[in-house]
Amino acid sequence: MEDFPNEIFYEIFEYLDLYDIYKGFYNLNTRFRDLAIHTNVLTKINPSIMSNSNFKDYYQNIVKPNQKQINFLRLINPFAINIIFPSPRTILNFNSLETLILDNLHNKKFDEFFDHFMHLPNLHSLNISLTEGIKSLYILFCQIFRLPKLKYCKIEYYSENNEEPLYIDLNYNCSSIEHLIINGPFPFNTFNNLLCCLPKLKHLSMNSIVGSQMISEIQELSPIELKYFKHISLKIDYIHFGKFEKIFKDFFHRVQTLHLTIIGDKSSLDAKQYQELITSYMPYLRIFDINHEYSIGKNDLTYHDIINQFNSSFWIENKWFFTHQHRRTLGPHTGIFYSTAPYRRKYFTYYLTLNNEVCSHIQENVNSVKHLHIVSQGIQNNVLNYFPNVNQLSIRYISKKQNESTIASLQRIVPLKQLTTLFIKYTDLPVEYLIKLLYFAPNVHTLNLIELPSSVTDLKLIKENETSKCVSNMNKIENLTIRRWITFYEIPFILHFFPKLKYLKTQILTHETRKIIRLLLSETRNRIRNLLKTTP
């Protein structure tokens, strides 16, 4: 290996994570240390999950000596942010920074950083996810709009009061942003003013536009022409479509791609009003992609009567086609209406009914789907679709009575061996079902649960189960998220059942913190001791 030219190693480094390069080559000898330090990979810092001590070592030897040349920086843990930026001003040492991604950032830390973001001369891409509820969306967006060279911005937050998100009284704070993604509740009555602040906007995605019960009025700014605005994706929650018409007319003239997800508004399922808006105000529209969920009153037209209006010549000539599903057992008065191919949808929600009535609708191509979300009170054998390329699966509302046959039915919907990420979005999960599911999905590395099964404290019984032994030995789960509280008595199950675990995100009781930490440290020492015993 010593005889290989440097160019060979530089090519190898292109396929490795920077931390792997550091751990594998840095301490071999002087030559490899120089190779690791001077590789072009050092311009991009995107560390994987690691311990606090390992990250400090990585920071001292790799990040700190090269901070002036780093142009891409992604940090996913709060302790990593504190190590690299012991004070907010130290971010100015990264004067070549172009892209900054900070996950799980505390609001106070964000406020402290922001004045210094202004002085990073090349920062054009910012991706921030905040860990705490936002008190003032006005301050948040005004800060972002002050960044003079920002082209791309993705912001993730939640409001402290989701029922009444705070207003953003924006004036003409013209931003340079071209691509904006907002993942968090955004008040509809400020949407007009937001668009007025983005004259260079090309792409906008918002995952929750909501109404508000607050009485105070906000002065609406006069619309501006968005000359470059071509792509928009919106999720609209319980807002009458009539309120949105003016936005369409004032701002969407040059839009070419429109993705709409609409919850709980019957008026948004009127084919004639869409046809009029598109014909009169959106002459460049090429892609019309809608996903609409609503239950209509039984005295109204049936759900089928309403959606059949989308079968007219206008929609056919534009090659915009649609299909639908009925949700649960509510029959023809409820449904999910959505666009079909040619759109390459990567996320798909599949509603499975308990009754045997199967509504005739267009069979669609689902080969592009990577993340499947199954919503059902029971998965039966009469499933209509198979999703061959899914690697992420979310399951919600599985009935306990269905657990015996659910896995066999799941295998008729998705290739379980292909899964790498699994979300189980319901409570009262039997431990036997979790074990069997992971047995048939051995390549899952990320698991997200609402809560642990209640019987996990009976670890002795679980260890005696042959399937459990097999799953414990072979599963590859490294990332585990449990949304609800866990107790000290559930930790042994986690340590036993997920031996390759690197990252655990959950909530624990304050008075159990010390006990849990002692148990984790003790288990770590035991594993190291056993490793040394088995090493030849």
mmCIF file of C-alpha atoms in Angstrom, residues 47-406:
data_model
loop_
_atom_site.group_PDB
_atom_site.id
_atom_site.type_symbol
_atom_site.label_atom_id
_atom_site.label_comp_id
_atom_site.label_asym_id
_atom_site.label_seq_id
_atom_site.Cartn_x
_atom_site.Cartn_y
_atom_site.Cartn_z
ATOM 1 C CA PRO A 47 -19.961 14.003 10.214
ATOM 2 C CA SER A 48 -21.970 10.898 10.974
ATOM 3 C CA ILE A 49 -23.303 10.136 14.440
ATOM 4 C CA MET A 50 -20.448 9.726 16.924
ATOM 5 C CA SER A 51 -19.696 10.129 20.614
ATOM 6 C CA ASN A 52 -18.831 13.455 22.219
ATOM 7 C CA SER A 53 -15.195 12.440 22.814
ATOM 8 C CA ASN A 54 -14.734 11.176 19.241
ATOM 9 C CA PHE A 55 -16.172 14.376 17.861
ATOM 10 C CA LYS A 56 -13.830 16.518 19.975
ATOM 11 C CA ASP A 57 -10.887 14.553 18.606
ATOM 12 C CA TYR A 58 -12.227 14.900 15.064
ATOM 13 C CA TYR A 59 -12.725 18.636 15.556
ATOM 14 C CA GLN A 60 -9.213 19.277 16.888
ATOM 15 C CA ASN A 61 -7.397 17.317 14.168
ATOM 16 C CA ILE A 62 -9.580 17.839 11.095
ATOM 17 C CA VAL A 63 -12.119 20.637 11.409
ATOM 18 C CA LYS A 64 -10.197 23.304 13.310
ATOM 19 C CA PRO A 65 -7.000 23.255 11.170
ATOM 20 C CA ASN A 66 -9.101 23.495 7.984
ATOM 21 C CA GLN A 67 -11.921 25.796 9.038
ATOM 22 C CA LYS A 68 -10.944 28.569 6.612
ATOM 23 C CA GLN A 69 -11.300 26.292 3.572
ATOM 24 C CA ILE A 70 -14.516 24.503 4.580
ATOM 25 C CA ASN A 71 -17.425 25.468 2.318
ATOM 26 C CA PHE A 72 -20.004 22.857 3.412
ATOM 27 C CA LEU A 73 -20.846 22.211 7.074
ATOM 28 C CA ARG A 74 -23.597 19.974 8.458
ATOM 29 C CA LEU A 75 -24.048 19.388 12.194
ATOM 30 C CA ILE A 76 -26.835 17.187 13.539
ATOM 31 C CA ASN A 77 -26.218 17.157 17.314
ATOM 32 C CA PRO A 78 -26.376 20.106 19.742
ATOM 33 C CA PHE A 79 -23.089 19.068 21.409
ATOM 34 C CA ALA A 80 -21.340 19.173 18.011
ATOM 35 C CA ILE A 81 -22.603 22.717 17.475
ATOM 36 C CA ASN A 82 -21.272 23.738 20.899
ATOM 37 C CA ILE A 83 -17.855 22.186 20.225
ATOM 38 C CA ILE A 84 -17.332 23.805 16.826
ATOM 39 C CA PHE A 85 -18.869 27.116 17.875
ATOM 40 C CA PRO A 86 -17.979 27.652 21.566
ATOM 41 C CA SER A 87 -19.065 31.243 21.044
ATOM 42 C CA PRO A 88 -21.278 32.567 18.226
ATOM 43 C CA ARG A 89 -18.476 34.739 16.901
ATOM 44 C CA THR A 90 -16.302 31.710 16.060
ATOM 45 C CA ILE A 91 -18.511 31.012 13.054
ATOM 46 C CA LEU A 92 -16.658 33.886 11.357
ATOM 47 C CA ASN A 93 -13.561 31.647 11.217
ATOM 48 C CA PHE A 94 -15.394 29.691 8.495
ATOM 49 C CA ASN A 95 -15.167 32.528 6.009
ATOM 50 C CA SER A 96 -15.402 30.211 2.961
ATOM 51 C CA LEU A 97 -18.675 28.714 4.145
ATOM 52 C CA GLU A 98 -21.280 28.447 1.384
ATOM 53 C CA THR A 99 -23.700 25.855 2.778
ATOM 54 C CA LEU A 100 -24.642 25.572 6.460
ATOM 55 C CA ILE A 101 -26.957 22.868 7.847
ATOM 56 C CA LEU A 102 -27.760 22.897 11.574
ATOM 57 C CA ASP A 103 -30.192 20.272 12.902
ATOM 58 C CA ASN A 104 -31.693 20.318 16.401
ATOM 59 C CA LEU A 105 -30.640 23.908 17.017
ATOM 60 C CA HIS A 106 -31.891 25.672 20.137
ATOM 61 C CA ASN A 107 -33.740 28.922 19.479
ATOM 62 C CA LYS A 108 -31.431 30.942 21.723
ATOM 63 C CA LYS A 109 -28.396 29.639 19.845
ATOM 64 C CA PHE A 110 -29.988 30.617 16.537
ATOM 65 C CA ASP A 111 -30.592 34.174 17.761
ATOM 66 C CA GLU A 112 -26.985 34.431 18.972
ATOM 67 C CA PHE A 113 -25.611 33.210 15.658
ATOM 68 C CA PHE A 114 -27.661 35.315 13.374
ATOM 69 C CA ASP A 115 -25.826 38.625 13.474
ATOM 70 C CA HIS A 116 -22.663 36.728 12.546
ATOM 71 C CA PHE A 117 -24.342 34.925 9.629
ATOM 72 C CA MET A 118 -24.628 38.368 8.075
ATOM 73 C CA HIS A 119 -20.830 38.592 7.810
ATOM 74 C CA LEU A 120 -20.188 35.281 6.054
ATOM 75 C CA PRO A 121 -19.391 36.591 2.565
ATOM 76 C CA ASN A 122 -20.220 33.407 0.625
ATOM 77 C CA LEU A 123 -23.167 31.938 2.542
ATOM 78 C CA HIS A 124 -25.846 31.163 -0.040
ATOM 79 C CA SER A 125 -27.535 28.045 1.408
ATOM 80 C CA LEU A 126 -29.010 27.762 4.933
ATOM 81 C CA ASN A 127 -30.852 24.767 6.396
ATOM 82 C CA ILE A 128 -32.036 25.108 10.015
ATOM 83 C CA SER A 129 -34.275 22.908 12.178
ATOM 84 C CA LEU A 130 -35.240 24.356 15.565
ATOM 85 C CA THR A 131 -35.929 22.231 18.635
ATOM 86 C CA GLU A 132 -38.262 24.564 20.532
ATOM 87 C CA GLY A 133 -41.548 26.315 19.876
ATOM 88 C CA ILE A 134 -41.321 29.615 18.015
ATOM 89 C CA LYS A 135 -42.701 32.666 19.803
ATOM 90 C CA SER A 136 -42.242 35.141 16.967
ATOM 91 C CA LEU A 137 -42.343 34.061 13.337
ATOM 92 C CA TYR A 138 -41.975 37.728 12.457
ATOM 93 C CA ILE A 139 -38.483 37.881 13.996
ATOM 94 C CA LEU A 140 -37.495 34.526 12.499
ATOM 95 C CA PHE A 141 -38.315 35.456 8.908
ATOM 96 C CA CYS A 142 -37.078 39.019 9.163
ATOM 97 C CA GLN A 143 -33.705 37.634 10.279
ATOM 98 C CA ILE A 144 -33.559 35.196 7.377
ATOM 99 C CA PHE A 145 -34.503 37.861 4.852
ATOM 100 C CA ARG A 146 -31.606 40.044 6.040
ATOM 101 C CA LEU A 147 -28.980 37.605 4.721
ATOM 102 C CA PRO A 148 -27.736 39.409 1.604
ATOM 103 C CA LYS A 149 -26.568 36.475 -0.570
ATOM 104 C CA LEU A 150 -28.932 33.723 0.482
ATOM 105 C CA LYS A 151 -30.301 31.728 -2.471
ATOM 106 C CA TYR A 152 -31.557 28.576 -0.757
ATOM 107 C CA CYS A 153 -33.285 28.383 2.636
ATOM 108 C CA LYS A 154 -34.970 25.498 4.419
ATOM 109 C CA ILE A 155 -36.426 26.238 7.856
ATOM 110 C CA GLU A 156 -38.158 23.738 10.156
ATOM 111 C CA TYR A 157 -39.978 24.848 13.302
ATOM 112 C CA TYR A 158 -43.171 24.421 15.275
ATOM 113 C CA SER A 159 -45.390 27.020 16.857
ATOM 114 C CA GLU A 160 -45.967 27.052 20.608
ATOM 115 C CA ASN A 161 -49.673 27.351 19.822
ATOM 116 C CA ASN A 162 -50.482 25.394 16.673
ATOM 117 C CA GLU A 163 -54.120 26.447 16.765
ATOM 118 C CA GLU A 164 -53.173 30.108 16.604
ATOM 119 C CA PRO A 165 -49.834 30.522 14.806
ATOM 120 C CA LEU A 166 -48.411 33.980 15.262
ATOM 121 C CA TYR A 167 -48.746 36.572 12.555
ATOM 122 C CA ILE A 168 -45.801 37.803 10.512
ATOM 123 C CA ASP A 169 -46.328 41.457 9.764
ATOM 124 C CA LEU A 170 -43.783 41.663 6.938
ATOM 125 C CA ASN A 171 -43.098 44.863 5.070
ATOM 126 C CA TYR A 172 -41.055 45.087 1.894
ATOM 127 C CA ASN A 173 -37.954 43.325 3.212
ATOM 128 C CA CYS A 174 -36.803 42.160 -0.206
ATOM 129 C CA SER A 175 -34.873 38.908 0.024
ATOM 130 C CA SER A 176 -32.448 37.330 -2.450
ATOM 131 C CA ILE A 177 -33.920 33.858 -1.761
ATOM 132 C CA GLU A 178 -34.748 31.809 -4.852
ATOM 133 C CA HIS A 179 -35.594 28.459 -3.270
ATOM 134 C CA LEU A 180 -37.589 28.485 0.004
ATOM 135 C CA ILE A 181 -38.844 25.490 2.017
ATOM 136 C CA ILE A 182 -40.930 26.133 5.150
ATOM 137 C CA ASN A 183 -41.746 23.102 7.314
ATOM 138 C CA GLY A 184 -43.938 24.449 10.076
ATOM 139 C CA PRO A 185 -47.373 26.062 10.528
ATOM 140 C CA PHE A 186 -47.535 29.302 8.568
ATOM 141 C CA PRO A 187 -50.510 31.716 8.920
ATOM 142 C CA PHE A 188 -52.473 32.100 5.698
ATOM 143 C CA ASN A 189 -53.232 35.781 6.246
ATOM 144 C CA THR A 190 -49.507 36.514 5.980
ATOM 145 C CA PHE A 191 -48.935 34.440 2.837
ATOM 146 C CA ASN A 192 -49.520 37.425 0.539
ATOM 147 C CA ASN A 193 -46.908 39.507 2.368
ATOM 148 C CA LEU A 194 -44.404 36.642 2.360
ATOM 149 C CA LEU A 195 -44.560 36.447 -1.437
ATOM 150 C CA CYS A 196 -44.152 40.219 -1.674
ATOM 151 C CA CYS A 197 -40.775 39.881 0.072
ATOM 152 C CA LEU A 198 -39.408 37.359 -2.446
ATOM 153 C CA PRO A 199 -39.021 39.057 -5.853
ATOM 154 C CA LYS A 200 -36.436 36.482 -7.053
ATOM 155 C CA LEU A 201 -38.390 33.430 -5.914
ATOM 156 C CA LYS A 202 -38.245 30.376 -8.197
ATOM 157 C CA HIS A 203 -39.317 27.496 -5.962
ATOM 158 C CA LEU A 204 -41.566 27.496 -2.870
ATOM 159 C CA SER A 205 -42.578 24.559 -0.668
ATOM 160 C CA MET A 206 -44.730 24.922 2.492
ATOM 161 C CA ASN A 207 -45.987 21.908 4.430
ATOM 162 C CA SER A 208 -48.695 23.605 6.521
ATOM 163 C CA ILE A 209 -50.621 26.765 5.691
ATOM 164 C CA VAL A 210 -53.181 27.317 8.440
ATOM 165 C CA GLY A 211 -55.874 29.739 9.493
ATOM 166 C CA SER A 212 -55.903 31.692 12.733
ATOM 167 C CA GLN A 213 -58.502 32.717 15.298
ATOM 168 C CA MET A 214 -56.668 35.916 16.196
ATOM 169 C CA ILE A 215 -58.674 39.076 15.631
ATOM 170 C CA SER A 216 -55.999 41.693 14.908
ATOM 171 C CA GLU A 217 -55.698 42.782 11.277
ATOM 172 C CA ILE A 218 -52.518 42.890 9.205
ATOM 173 C CA GLN A 219 -52.041 45.363 6.415
ATOM 174 C CA GLU A 220 -51.806 43.432 3.171
ATOM 175 C CA LEU A 221 -49.054 44.549 0.825
ATOM 176 C CA SER A 222 -49.760 45.203 -2.838
ATOM 177 C CA PRO A 223 -48.809 42.190 -5.005
ATOM 178 C CA ILE A 224 -45.577 42.209 -6.975
ATOM 179 C CA GLU A 225 -44.762 40.363 -10.182
ATOM 180 C CA LEU A 226 -42.790 37.189 -9.516
ATOM 181 C CA LYS A 227 -40.963 36.910 -12.835
ATOM 182 C CA TYR A 228 -39.051 33.714 -12.005
ATOM 183 C CA PHE A 229 -41.650 31.846 -9.950
ATOM 184 C CA LYS A 230 -42.119 28.439 -11.615
ATOM 185 C CA HIS A 231 -42.562 25.761 -8.966
ATOM 186 C CA ILE A 232 -44.833 25.695 -5.904
ATOM 187 C CA SER A 233 -45.840 22.962 -3.457
ATOM 188 C CA LEU A 234 -48.406 23.752 -0.743
ATOM 189 C CA LYS A 235 -50.248 21.849 1.981
ATOM 190 C CA ILE A 236 -53.381 23.756 2.953
ATOM 191 C CA ASP A 237 -55.167 22.858 6.195
ATOM 192 C CA TYR A 238 -58.886 23.693 6.579
ATOM 193 C CA ILE A 239 -58.898 26.966 4.622
ATOM 194 C CA HIS A 240 -61.754 27.797 2.240
ATOM 195 C CA PHE A 241 -60.550 27.773 -1.341
ATOM 196 C CA GLY A 242 -62.204 31.118 -2.042
ATOM 197 C CA LYS A 243 -59.583 32.773 0.162
ATOM 198 C CA PHE A 244 -56.838 31.316 -2.006
ATOM 199 C CA GLU A 245 -58.215 32.463 -5.343
ATOM 200 C CA LYS A 246 -56.717 35.940 -5.024
ATOM 201 C CA ILE A 247 -53.260 34.456 -4.334
ATOM 202 C CA PHE A 248 -53.530 32.348 -7.492
ATOM 203 C CA LYS A 249 -54.540 35.352 -9.558
ATOM 204 C CA ASP A 250 -51.942 37.758 -8.139
ATOM 205 C CA PHE A 251 -48.807 35.604 -7.930
ATOM 206 C CA PHE A 252 -49.054 32.354 -9.941
ATOM 207 C CA HIS A 253 -49.025 33.743 -13.480
ATOM 208 C CA ARG A 254 -45.646 32.183 -14.422
ATOM 209 C CA VAL A 255 -45.989 28.979 -12.402
ATOM 210 C CA GLN A 256 -45.298 25.821 -14.410
ATOM 211 C CA THR A 257 -45.567 23.187 -11.672
ATOM 212 C CA LEU A 258 -48.299 23.234 -9.016
ATOM 213 C CA HIS A 259 -48.490 20.639 -6.219
ATOM 214 C CA LEU A 260 -51.456 21.016 -3.843
ATOM 215 C CA THR A 261 -52.289 18.956 -0.758
ATOM 216 C CA ILE A 262 -55.617 20.064 0.727
ATOM 217 C CA ILE A 263 -57.235 18.850 3.943
ATOM 218 C CA GLY A 264 -60.825 19.431 5.006
ATOM 219 C CA ASP A 265 -62.255 21.887 2.451
ATOM 220 C CA LYS A 266 -65.015 20.751 0.094
ATOM 221 C CA SER A 267 -64.782 23.938 -1.998
ATOM 222 C CA SER A 268 -61.283 22.920 -3.077
ATOM 223 C CA LEU A 269 -62.675 19.994 -5.059
ATOM 224 C CA ASP A 270 -64.445 22.035 -7.732
ATOM 225 C CA ALA A 271 -63.118 21.143 -11.191
ATOM 226 C CA LYS A 272 -64.709 24.165 -12.890
ATOM 227 C CA GLN A 273 -63.026 26.733 -10.633
ATOM 228 C CA TYR A 274 -59.603 25.143 -11.230
ATOM 229 C CA GLN A 275 -60.230 25.125 -14.970
ATOM 230 C CA GLU A 276 -61.132 28.827 -14.923
ATOM 231 C CA LEU A 277 -58.100 29.784 -12.819
ATOM 232 C CA ILE A 278 -55.695 27.808 -14.977
ATOM 233 C CA THR A 279 -57.144 29.070 -18.253
ATOM 234 C CA SER A 280 -57.261 32.735 -17.224
ATOM 235 C CA TYR A 281 -54.353 33.170 -14.799
ATOM 236 C CA MET A 282 -51.846 30.319 -15.210
ATOM 237 C CA PRO A 283 -51.051 30.050 -18.935
ATOM 238 C CA TYR A 284 -47.668 28.317 -18.426
ATOM 239 C CA LEU A 285 -48.887 25.514 -16.147
ATOM 240 C CA ARG A 286 -47.572 22.099 -17.241
ATOM 241 C CA ILE A 287 -48.007 19.998 -14.092
ATOM 242 C CA PHE A 288 -51.169 20.083 -11.966
ATOM 243 C CA ASP A 289 -50.736 17.689 -9.043
ATOM 244 C CA ILE A 290 -53.456 17.585 -6.394
ATOM 245 C CA ASN A 291 -54.051 15.494 -3.282
ATOM 246 C CA HIS A 292 -57.388 16.268 -1.608
ATOM 247 C CA GLU A 293 -58.903 14.659 1.486
ATOM 248 C CA TYR A 294 -62.461 15.392 2.621
ATOM 249 C CA SER A 295 -65.723 13.882 3.890
ATOM 250 C CA ILE A 296 -68.922 15.296 2.368
ATOM 251 C CA GLY A 297 -72.360 15.390 3.981
ATOM 252 C CA LYS A 298 -74.709 12.571 3.013
ATOM 253 C CA ASN A 299 -77.296 15.083 1.796
ATOM 254 C CA ASP A 300 -74.870 16.521 -0.764
ATOM 255 C CA LEU A 301 -73.796 15.080 -4.072
ATOM 256 C CA THR A 302 -71.916 11.835 -3.630
ATOM 257 C CA TYR A 303 -68.151 11.926 -3.603
ATOM 258 C CA HIS A 304 -68.151 10.270 -7.027
ATOM 259 C CA ASP A 305 -70.433 12.954 -8.488
ATOM 260 C CA ILE A 306 -67.927 15.620 -7.450
ATOM 261 C CA ILE A 307 -64.729 13.970 -8.610
ATOM 262 C CA ASN A 308 -66.201 12.861 -11.942
ATOM 263 C CA GLN A 309 -66.125 16.526 -12.987
ATOM 264 C CA PHE A 310 -62.364 16.074 -13.427
ATOM 265 C CA ASN A 311 -62.994 13.742 -16.390
ATOM 266 C CA SER A 312 -63.926 16.503 -18.843
ATOM 267 C CA SER A 313 -62.061 17.194 -22.090
ATOM 268 C CA PHE A 314 -60.044 20.026 -20.473
ATOM 269 C CA TRP A 315 -58.279 17.632 -18.110
ATOM 270 C CA ILE A 316 -57.850 14.901 -20.701
ATOM 271 C CA GLU A 317 -56.370 17.279 -23.295
ATOM 272 C CA ASN A 318 -53.813 18.501 -20.748
ATOM 273 C CA LYS A 319 -53.034 14.878 -19.844
ATOM 274 C CA TRP A 320 -53.932 15.478 -16.203
ATOM 275 C CA PHE A 321 -55.453 12.296 -14.816
ATOM 276 C CA PHE A 322 -56.750 11.440 -11.354
ATOM 277 C CA THR A 323 -57.830 8.581 -9.163
ATOM 278 C CA HIS A 324 -59.109 8.157 -5.602
ATOM 279 C CA GLN A 325 -59.320 5.952 -2.543
ATOM 280 C CA HIS A 326 -62.043 5.651 0.074
ATOM 281 C CA ARG A 327 -60.950 5.954 3.677
ATOM 282 C CA ARG A 328 -61.863 3.404 6.317
ATOM 283 C CA THR A 329 -65.508 2.234 6.241
ATOM 284 C CA LEU A 330 -67.300 5.510 5.524
ATOM 285 C CA GLY A 331 -68.186 4.464 2.001
ATOM 286 C CA PRO A 332 -68.729 6.848 -0.939
ATOM 287 C CA HIS A 333 -69.055 9.992 1.217
ATOM 288 C CA THR A 334 -65.378 10.270 2.001
ATOM 289 C CA GLY A 335 -62.239 9.967 -0.032
ATOM 290 C CA ILE A 336 -58.724 10.938 -1.024
ATOM 291 C CA PHE A 337 -58.599 12.329 -4.552
ATOM 292 C CA TYR A 338 -55.200 12.688 -6.189
ATOM 293 C CA SER A 339 -53.246 12.981 -9.423
ATOM 294 C CA THR A 340 -51.669 9.971 -11.089
ATOM 295 C CA ALA A 341 -48.786 9.454 -13.545
ATOM 296 C CA PRO A 342 -46.773 10.972 -15.183
ATOM 297 C CA TYR A 343 -45.687 12.477 -11.843
ATOM 298 C CA ARG A 344 -42.885 10.550 -10.184
ATOM 299 C CA ARG A 345 -44.320 10.523 -6.681
ATOM 300 C CA LYS A 346 -41.771 9.388 -4.079
ATOM 301 C CA TYR A 347 -44.149 9.509 -1.101
ATOM 302 C CA PHE A 348 -47.485 7.724 -1.190
ATOM 303 C CA THR A 349 -50.268 7.278 1.374
ATOM 304 C CA TYR A 350 -52.170 4.040 0.910
ATOM 305 C CA TYR A 351 -55.576 3.770 2.620
ATOM 306 C CA LEU A 352 -56.823 0.220 3.078
ATOM 307 C CA THR A 353 -60.463 -0.399 3.991
ATOM 308 C CA LEU A 354 -61.861 -3.145 6.168
ATOM 309 C CA ASN A 355 -64.833 -3.749 3.890
ATOM 310 C CA ASN A 356 -64.551 -5.729 0.694
ATOM 311 C CA GLU A 357 -65.968 -3.029 -1.571
ATOM 312 C CA VAL A 358 -63.282 -2.057 -4.023
ATOM 313 C CA CYS A 359 -63.985 1.078 -6.006
ATOM 314 C CA SER A 360 -63.009 0.961 -9.670
ATOM 315 C CA HIS A 361 -60.429 3.596 -10.481
ATOM 316 C CA ILE A 362 -57.333 4.096 -12.562
ATOM 317 C CA GLN A 363 -54.526 1.688 -11.747
ATOM 318 C CA GLU A 364 -51.381 3.767 -11.392
ATOM 319 C CA ASN A 365 -47.662 3.301 -11.758
ATOM 320 C CA VAL A 366 -46.109 3.308 -8.277
ATOM 321 C CA ASN A 367 -42.572 2.311 -9.238
ATOM 322 C CA SER A 368 -41.183 5.725 -8.244
ATOM 323 C CA VAL A 369 -42.504 5.487 -4.645
ATOM 324 C CA LYS A 370 -39.707 5.264 -2.057
ATOM 325 C CA HIS A 371 -41.676 6.032 1.132
ATOM 326 C CA LEU A 372 -45.020 4.281 1.626
ATOM 327 C CA HIS A 373 -47.415 5.343 4.385
ATOM 328 C CA ILE A 374 -50.078 2.712 5.085
ATOM 329 C CA VAL A 375 -53.182 3.880 6.961
ATOM 330 C CA SER A 376 -55.514 1.052 7.885
ATOM 331 C CA GLN A 377 -57.573 -0.573 10.601
ATOM 332 C CA GLY A 378 -56.509 -3.888 9.149
ATOM 333 C CA ILE A 379 -54.472 -5.110 6.212
ATOM 334 C CA GLN A 380 -56.367 -7.740 4.255
ATOM 335 C CA ASN A 381 -55.449 -9.953 1.345
ATOM 336 C CA ASN A 382 -57.304 -7.948 -1.322
ATOM 337 C CA VAL A 383 -54.634 -5.266 -1.744
ATOM 338 C CA LEU A 384 -54.463 -3.717 -5.196
ATOM 339 C CA ASN A 385 -50.923 -2.373 -5.435
ATOM 340 C CA TYR A 386 -47.387 -3.625 -5.006
ATOM 341 C CA PHE A 387 -44.673 -1.018 -4.405
ATOM 342 C CA PRO A 388 -41.440 -2.629 -5.642
ATOM 343 C CA ASN A 389 -38.969 0.157 -4.844
ATOM 344 C CA VAL A 390 -40.054 1.231 -1.360
ATOM 345 C CA ASN A 391 -37.260 1.461 1.234
ATOM 346 C CA GLN A 392 -39.123 3.502 3.884
ATOM 347 C CA LEU A 393 -42.374 2.288 5.423
ATOM 348 C CA SER A 394 -44.786 4.020 7.803
ATOM 349 C CA ILE A 395 -47.637 2.017 9.359
ATOM 350 C CA ARG A 396 -50.572 3.559 11.172
ATOM 351 C CA TYR A 397 -53.754 2.241 12.809
ATOM 352 C CA ILE A 398 -53.068 -1.487 12.734
ATOM 353 C CA SER A 399 -55.715 -3.428 14.648
ATOM 354 C CA LYS A 400 -54.419 -5.879 17.240
ATOM 355 C CA LYS A 401 -56.588 -8.606 15.702
ATOM 356 C CA GLN A 402 -54.766 -8.203 12.422
ATOM 357 C CA ASN A 403 -51.258 -8.661 13.758
ATOM 358 C CA GLU A 404 -51.098 -12.410 13.086
ATOM 359 C CA SER A 405 -51.606 -11.961 9.348
ATOM 360 C CA THR A 406 -50.400 -8.391 8.889
#
